[in-house]
Each structure stands twice: as structure tokens, then as C-alpha cells.
Coordinates of C-alpha atoms (C1' of nucleotides) in Angstrom, one line a residue:
Chain Z
M1 CA 0.1 0.0 -0.1
V2 CA 2.7 2.5 0.9
F3 CA 4.3 1.2 -2.5
M4 CA 1.2 2.0 -4.3
E5 CA 1.3 5.7 -3.1
R6 CA 4.8 6.0 -4.3
V7 CA 4.5 4.4 -8.0
R8 CA 1.4 5.8 -9.5
P9 CA -0.7 3.0 -10.5
F10 CA -1.1 2.1 -14.0
S11 CA -4.7 2.6 -14.2
Q12 CA -4.2 6.1 -13.0
V13 CA -2.2 7.1 -15.7
L14 CA -4.4 5.3 -18.2
E15 CA -7.6 7.2 -16.6
R16 CA -5.8 10.6 -16.8
L17 CA -5.3 10.1 -20.4
R18 CA -8.8 8.8 -21.0
S19 CA -10.4 11.5 -19.2
V20 CA -8.8 14.2 -21.5
G21 CA -9.6 12.0 -24.6
L22 CA -6.2 10.9 -25.6
R23 CA -5.7 7.5 -26.5
P24 CA -3.4 5.7 -24.1
T25 CA -0.8 4.6 -26.6
R26 CA 2.5 2.9 -25.5
Q27 CA 4.4 6.2 -26.0
R28 CA 1.9 8.6 -24.0
M29 CA 1.5 6.0 -21.1
A30 CA 5.3 6.1 -20.9
L31 CA 5.7 9.8 -21.1
A32 CA 2.8 10.3 -18.8
K33 CA 4.5 8.0 -16.2
L34 CA 7.8 9.9 -16.4
L35 CA 6.1 13.3 -16.2
F36 CA 3.5 12.5 -13.5
D37 CA 5.0 10.2 -11.4
G38 CA 6.5 11.8 -8.2
D39 CA 7.1 15.1 -7.8
D40 CA 6.3 18.4 -9.7
R41 CA 8.9 19.0 -12.5
H42 CA 10.0 21.2 -15.1
V43 CA 11.1 19.7 -18.6
T44 CA 12.1 20.4 -22.1
A45 CA 11.3 18.0 -24.8
E46 CA 14.9 17.1 -25.0
M47 CA 15.4 16.4 -21.5
L48 CA 12.1 14.2 -21.7
H49 CA 13.1 12.4 -24.7
S50 CA 16.8 11.4 -23.4
E51 CA 15.0 10.2 -20.1
A52 CA 12.8 8.2 -22.0
V53 CA 15.6 6.7 -24.1
K54 CA 17.4 6.2 -20.6
S55 CA 14.7 4.0 -19.3
R56 CA 14.5 1.9 -22.6
V57 CA 11.1 3.8 -23.8
R58 CA 11.3 3.7 -27.3
V59 CA 9.9 7.0 -28.5
S60 CA 10.9 9.8 -31.1
L61 CA 11.6 13.3 -30.3
A62 CA 8.9 14.4 -32.8
T63 CA 6.5 12.2 -30.8
V64 CA 7.7 13.9 -27.5
Y65 CA 7.0 17.1 -28.9
N66 CA 3.6 16.3 -29.9
T67 CA 2.9 14.6 -26.7
L68 CA 4.1 17.6 -24.8
H69 CA 1.8 19.9 -26.8
Q70 CA -1.3 17.6 -26.4
F71 CA -0.8 17.5 -22.9
T72 CA -0.5 21.0 -22.5
D73 CA -3.7 21.6 -24.8
A74 CA -5.4 19.0 -22.5
G75 CA -4.5 21.2 -19.4
L76 CA -2.2 18.4 -17.8
L77 CA 0.7 20.5 -18.2
R78 CA 1.7 24.1 -18.4
E79 CA 4.2 25.8 -20.9
V80 CA 6.8 28.3 -19.3
V81 CA 8.5 30.8 -21.5
V82 CA 11.6 32.1 -20.0
D83 CA 14.6 31.4 -22.2
I84 CA 14.8 32.0 -25.8
G85 CA 14.4 28.9 -28.1
R86 CA 13.7 26.5 -25.4
S87 CA 10.2 25.6 -24.1
Y88 CA 9.8 24.4 -20.6
F89 CA 6.6 22.3 -19.6
D90 CA 5.7 22.2 -15.9
T91 CA 3.5 19.4 -14.3
N92 CA 2.2 21.9 -11.6
I93 CA -0.6 23.4 -13.3
K94 CA -1.7 25.4 -10.1
D95 CA -1.5 29.1 -10.1
H96 CA 2.3 29.7 -9.1
H97 CA 5.4 31.6 -10.3
H98 CA 9.1 31.0 -11.0
F99 CA 12.5 31.4 -10.1
F100 CA 14.8 31.0 -13.2
H101 CA 18.6 30.3 -12.6
E102 CA 20.1 32.2 -15.4
Q103 CA 23.3 30.4 -15.4
T104 CA 22.2 26.7 -14.9
K105 CA 18.8 27.6 -16.8
Q106 CA 17.0 25.9 -14.0
L107 CA 13.5 26.6 -13.1
E108 CA 11.9 26.4 -9.7
D109 CA 8.4 26.8 -8.6
I110 CA 7.5 29.6 -6.2
A111 CA 4.0 28.8 -4.4
D112 CA 1.5 31.3 -5.5
D113 CA 0.9 32.5 -1.9
R114 CA 4.5 33.6 -1.8
I115 CA 4.0 36.6 -4.2
E116 CA 1.3 39.1 -3.9
I117 CA 0.6 41.1 -7.0
G118 CA -1.7 43.9 -5.9
A119 CA -3.5 46.2 -8.1
L120 CA -3.1 44.7 -11.6
P121 CA -3.6 47.3 -14.1
P122 CA -6.6 46.9 -16.5
P123 CA -5.8 45.1 -19.6
P124 CA -5.8 46.9 -22.6
A125 CA -9.3 47.6 -24.3
G126 CA -10.6 44.8 -26.0
T127 CA -8.7 42.2 -24.3
E128 CA -8.7 39.9 -21.1
V129 CA -5.9 38.5 -19.1
S130 CA -5.2 34.8 -19.8
R131 CA -2.3 34.4 -17.4
V132 CA 0.1 36.5 -15.4
D133 CA 3.7 35.1 -15.0
V134 CA 6.1 36.4 -12.8
I135 CA 9.7 35.3 -13.2
V136 CA 12.4 36.0 -10.7
R137 CA 15.5 35.7 -12.4
V138 CA 18.2 34.8 -10.2
R139 CA 22.1 34.2 -10.4
E140 CA 25.0 33.0 -8.3
N141 CA 26.1 35.5 -5.8
N142 CA 29.8 36.0 -4.9
N143 CA 29.7 35.1 -1.2
Chain F
M1 CA 14.4 74.6 -32.3
V2 CA 11.0 72.7 -32.3
F3 CA 12.3 70.7 -34.8
M4 CA 15.7 69.7 -32.9
E5 CA 13.4 68.4 -30.1
R6 CA 11.5 66.3 -32.2
V7 CA 14.3 64.5 -34.3
R8 CA 17.0 63.8 -31.9
P9 CA 20.2 65.6 -33.0
F10 CA 23.3 63.8 -34.4
S11 CA 25.4 64.6 -31.6
Q12 CA 23.1 63.3 -29.0
V13 CA 23.0 59.8 -30.7
L14 CA 26.8 59.9 -31.2
E15 CA 27.5 61.0 -27.4
R16 CA 25.2 58.0 -26.3
L17 CA 27.3 55.4 -28.2
R18 CA 30.5 57.1 -27.2
S19 CA 29.6 57.1 -23.5
V20 CA 29.3 53.4 -23.4
G21 CA 32.3 52.7 -25.5
L22 CA 31.0 51.7 -28.8
R23 CA 32.5 53.3 -32.0
P24 CA 29.9 55.2 -33.8
T25 CA 30.0 53.5 -37.0
R26 CA 27.4 54.2 -39.7
Q27 CA 25.3 51.2 -38.8
R28 CA 25.3 51.6 -35.1
M29 CA 24.4 55.3 -35.5
A30 CA 21.5 54.4 -38.0
L31 CA 20.2 51.9 -35.6
A32 CA 20.5 53.9 -32.5
K33 CA 18.5 56.6 -34.4
L34 CA 15.7 54.1 -35.3
L35 CA 15.7 52.9 -31.7
F36 CA 15.9 56.0 -29.7
D37 CA 14.2 58.6 -31.8
G38 CA 10.6 59.3 -30.6
D39 CA 8.9 56.8 -28.4
D40 CA 9.9 53.7 -26.4
R41 CA 9.6 50.7 -28.3
H42 CA 9.7 46.8 -28.6
V43 CA 11.7 45.5 -31.5
T44 CA 12.8 42.0 -32.7
A45 CA 16.0 41.8 -34.8
E46 CA 14.2 41.1 -37.8
M47 CA 11.9 44.0 -37.2
L48 CA 14.7 46.4 -37.1
H49 CA 16.6 45.0 -39.8
S50 CA 13.6 45.4 -42.1
E51 CA 12.9 48.9 -40.8
A52 CA 16.4 49.8 -41.6
V53 CA 16.4 48.4 -45.1
K54 CA 13.0 50.5 -45.7
S55 CA 14.8 53.7 -44.6
R56 CA 17.5 52.8 -47.1
V57 CA 20.1 51.9 -44.4
R58 CA 22.5 49.1 -45.8
V59 CA 23.2 47.0 -42.7
S60 CA 23.0 43.2 -42.7
L61 CA 21.1 41.2 -40.2
A62 CA 23.9 39.6 -38.5
T63 CA 25.1 43.2 -37.6
V64 CA 21.5 44.2 -36.4
Y65 CA 22.0 41.0 -33.9
N66 CA 25.5 42.1 -32.9
T67 CA 24.2 45.7 -32.3
L68 CA 21.2 44.6 -30.3
H69 CA 23.3 42.5 -27.9
Q70 CA 26.0 45.2 -27.7
F71 CA 23.3 47.8 -26.8
T72 CA 21.8 45.4 -24.3
D73 CA 25.2 44.9 -22.5
A74 CA 25.7 48.7 -22.5
G75 CA 22.4 49.2 -20.9
L76 CA 20.7 51.0 -23.5
L77 CA 18.4 48.1 -24.2
R78 CA 16.6 45.5 -22.2
E79 CA 15.8 41.9 -23.6
V80 CA 12.6 40.6 -22.9
V81 CA 11.6 36.9 -23.4
V82 CA 7.9 36.3 -23.6
D83 CA 7.9 34.1 -26.6
I84 CA 9.7 30.8 -27.9
G85 CA 12.3 31.6 -30.4
R86 CA 11.7 35.4 -30.6
S87 CA 13.9 37.8 -28.6
Y88 CA 12.4 41.5 -28.1
F89 CA 14.5 44.2 -27.1
D90 CA 13.0 47.4 -25.2
T91 CA 14.3 50.8 -25.3
N92 CA 12.4 51.6 -22.1
I93 CA 15.2 50.4 -19.4
K94 CA 13.4 51.6 -16.4
D95 CA 12.0 49.1 -14.2
H96 CA 8.7 48.1 -15.5
H97 CA 6.3 45.3 -16.6
H98 CA 4.7 44.0 -19.7
F99 CA 1.3 42.8 -21.4
F100 CA 1.8 40.5 -24.1
H101 CA -0.7 40.1 -26.5
E102 CA -0.9 36.6 -27.2
Q103 CA -2.5 36.6 -30.7
T104 CA -0.5 39.5 -32.2
K105 CA 2.5 38.9 -30.3
Q106 CA 2.8 42.8 -29.2
L107 CA 4.5 43.7 -26.2
E108 CA 3.2 46.7 -24.2
D109 CA 4.7 48.6 -21.5
I110 CA 3.0 48.7 -17.8
A111 CA 4.4 51.4 -15.7
D112 CA 6.4 49.8 -12.6
D113 CA 4.1 51.9 -10.4
R114 CA 1.1 50.2 -11.8
I115 CA 2.1 46.8 -10.4
E116 CA 2.8 46.1 -6.6
I117 CA 4.7 43.0 -5.8
G118 CA 4.6 42.6 -2.2
A119 CA 6.5 39.9 -0.2
L120 CA 8.9 38.6 -2.9
P121 CA 10.1 35.2 -1.3
P122 CA 13.7 35.1 -0.6
P123 CA 15.7 33.7 -3.6
P124 CA 17.2 30.1 -3.4
A125 CA 20.6 29.7 -1.3
G126 CA 23.5 30.9 -3.1
T127 CA 21.5 33.3 -5.4
E128 CA 20.4 36.9 -5.7
V129 CA 17.9 38.3 -7.8
S130 CA 18.6 40.0 -11.0
R131 CA 15.6 40.9 -12.1
V132 CA 11.8 40.6 -11.5
D133 CA 9.7 40.3 -15.0
V134 CA 5.9 40.2 -14.7
I135 CA 4.2 39.4 -17.9
V136 CA 0.5 39.7 -18.1
R137 CA -0.6 37.7 -21.2
V138 CA -3.9 39.0 -22.6
R139 CA -6.0 37.8 -25.5
E140 CA -8.8 39.1 -27.7
N141 CA -12.1 38.9 -25.5
N142 CA -15.5 38.1 -27.3
N143 CA -17.3 41.3 -26.8
Chain Y
dG1 C1' -11.3 -2.1 -41.0
dT2 C1' -11.1 2.7 -39.9
dG3 C1' -9.5 6.5 -38.1
dT4 C1' -5.3 7.7 -35.0
dT5 C1' -0.9 7.9 -34.0
dT6 C1' 3.8 7.3 -34.7
dG7 C1' 8.7 8.1 -36.6
dC8 C1' 11.7 9.5 -39.9
dA9 C1' 13.6 12.7 -42.4
dA10 C1' 13.3 17.2 -44.4
dA11 C1' 12.1 21.9 -43.8
dG12 C1' 11.4 25.8 -41.2
dT13 C1' 12.5 29.6 -37.8
dG14 C1' 15.3 32.5 -35.3
dT15 C1' 20.1 33.2 -34.0
dT16 C1' 25.1 32.8 -33.7
dT17 C1' 29.7 32.3 -35.7
dG18 C1' 34.1 32.1 -38.7
dC19 C1' 36.5 34.9 -41.3
dA20 C1' 38.1 37.9 -45.1
dA21 C1' 37.1 42.3 -46.4
dT22 C1' 36.2 46.9 -44.6
dT23 C1' 36.3 51.0 -41.7
dT24 C1' 37.6 53.8 -37.7
dA25 C1' 40.7 56.2 -34.9
Chain G
dT1 C1' 48.3 51.1 -39.9
dA2 C1' 46.5 48.5 -35.8
dA3 C1' 42.3 47.3 -33.8
dA4 C1' 37.5 47.1 -34.1
dT5 C1' 33.4 46.1 -37.0
dT6 C1' 30.9 44.5 -40.8
dG7 C1' 28.8 41.2 -44.2
dC8 C1' 28.3 37.0 -46.0
dA9 C1' 27.4 32.2 -45.7
dA10 C1' 27.4 28.5 -43.2
dA11 C1' 26.3 26.3 -39.0
dC12 C1' 23.4 25.9 -35.0
dA13 C1' 19.5 24.9 -31.7
dC14 C1' 14.9 24.0 -31.3
dT15 C1' 10.8 22.9 -33.2
dT16 C1' 7.5 21.8 -36.7
dT17 C1' 5.7 19.1 -40.7
dG18 C1' 4.3 15.6 -44.4
dC19 C1' 3.7 11.3 -44.9
dA20 C1' 3.9 6.2 -45.2
dA21 C1' 3.7 2.6 -41.8
dA22 C1' 2.0 0.9 -37.4
dC23 C1' -1.5 0.9 -34.0
dA24 C1' -5.7 1.4 -31.2
dC25 C1' -10.5 0.5 -31.0

DNA sequence: GTGTTTGCAAAGTGTTTGCAATTTA
DNA sequence: TAAATTGCAAACACTTTGCAAACAC
């Protein structure tokens, strides 16, 4: 039972895919397990692909890209833009913000309630807010 | 005299380049005029290059990239990352945040004092904050 | 069986780089 | 004329696309 909490049971991943209308193919199941088992994470397509290859999952990079976008469209992932030419996908889909480590290019969550944004100005006429991203860029300090 | 206020005098652009230790070449002078004459703006390399070409300034795209980065390093511009695979450069170097129009991919300034960030969490151990970016992503609403 | 998904390779996009030719001081 | 800058073309990193083969239902 303790074990079952730790490794997300097969049927749960399967159910998650079914619930958003995606066929539970071998590739999607494997990628979903890598993404959603365990703690929240921030991955790029390349990272997830090489991780898949390492764990002997046969999947192409193109399929990893497709899958990440399908998961994002389905609301299972959130895309985060912090660095030119590189897309991060965050398994944490709750409202929250990020530290971005400029040197290591690592993303780190900030719990939403740690940042207060008071008095957001009204969006330009004819538009509505789709999302507010706060990126706290950090760098190694010299201590 | 009124005219002189409107079009930034030659010597002012020249002085600006000199003051950051960049040789005032024909290309840099022309790009600086396009960037810093008139209101604040958000440009991509491609945008600035085609604008230069349109105003009969002979300059290569590679030089536009180099120049934008040199200006950024010199503190004359600020790079803004909001969209994968596309860098924006902002002539407004004061602290401020942005609206990003997801459909038109347009950036728009928000004056700094319009956004209150209270209680920023402490940065991860060993790091210091280099910058805080707030991106308010907006989209066309259906009214 | 039929429609969906996959993998490959090719193409696309935005950016950077190496280096000879040109320009600046 | 010595050092900095430019422009070209090639290389680059990441992402998307077209399409035939494989797969899910």
C-alpha cells in the first residue's frame, strides 16, 4: 500500500489520458508516467526524450514534442517561456510563479501564495487577461 | 528649435554611443536613431532590420543582432523573453512590466508603479535576484 | 477495417559564428 | 596601420511538418 502511493498505479495514468480524450498509446503512457509520477517537474522536450531513451522507452523526439503539446492543450501541463529557443513544460498546473536560474537555466516553483500582486492594471481595451507570469531571475552570488 | 526636439540631434546619438564605449559606426548610428528617436519601443532583430532596409540603411541582419546585443550589454536596451524563439528588445530600461498580446505577439509596457509586488520570497540559497519580470498575457475577448 | 498515432527525415525559424574585407581612430 | 567592425554564408539549436507505416478501438 505504501508502495502504491509512491509509484502511481498504471490505471491512474491510463485514466488521466482517457479523461482528456487521448488514446493511451504506449508512448503516451510511458511519457505520462515519467512526467506525473513523483514530484512536480520542469522538463524540455529534449530532457524528456533522453530520459525516455534512458529508461528504455522507444519514442521519437517528434512524438515527445507532439505529446507535450497535446498534454498542454489538455490542461495536464503548462508551458513556461523564460529562455529564448527553449520551451519548458511544468507538471504543476496550479497558479504559481517561478525562479529562473540564469546560469544553470533551471526553473524552480514559487508557491503562488508567496507572491502578492496587488492592483494589476486593467488590460488593454478589447482584451482579457489569460495568465500572469512572474519570473524572478536569479544568479549565483559572490559569497 | 521645435524641430530639434522632435528629431534627436545627431550629436546626441553619437554621444550616447561614445559614452558606452562603442565606436559610432554608420550602422550603429543608424540603428540607434531608429531605436531611440521618438517613443519607447519593442523590437525584434528582424523588425529592426527590415525597418533599416526600408529607410535605405545598408546593414546586415547579423550586424543588427550584434548591435542589439552590444546595446543590451551596454545598458541601452533590455531584452525581454515572452515568446519562444523570438527575442524582444525594449528601449525602455526603467523598471517596468509588460502586457503580452498572445495573438498579435505585441508587447506593451506597464508602468512599474502600476504593479505592486509585495513579499517577494527569498531567492534560493547562494543566489541573488537579478530581475523580476511580470508578464500579463492577454488575449482578444469576445465582446 | 477505419481513423488515430507514430517515426523518420526534411524543412522551418530565429540566432550565432568564422573569417576575409572594410572601416574607424 | 592597428584594432574594431561588418557582411556573408555556413552552422546551429530547437521545433514543426508531411507522409507512409504501425497501432488502437
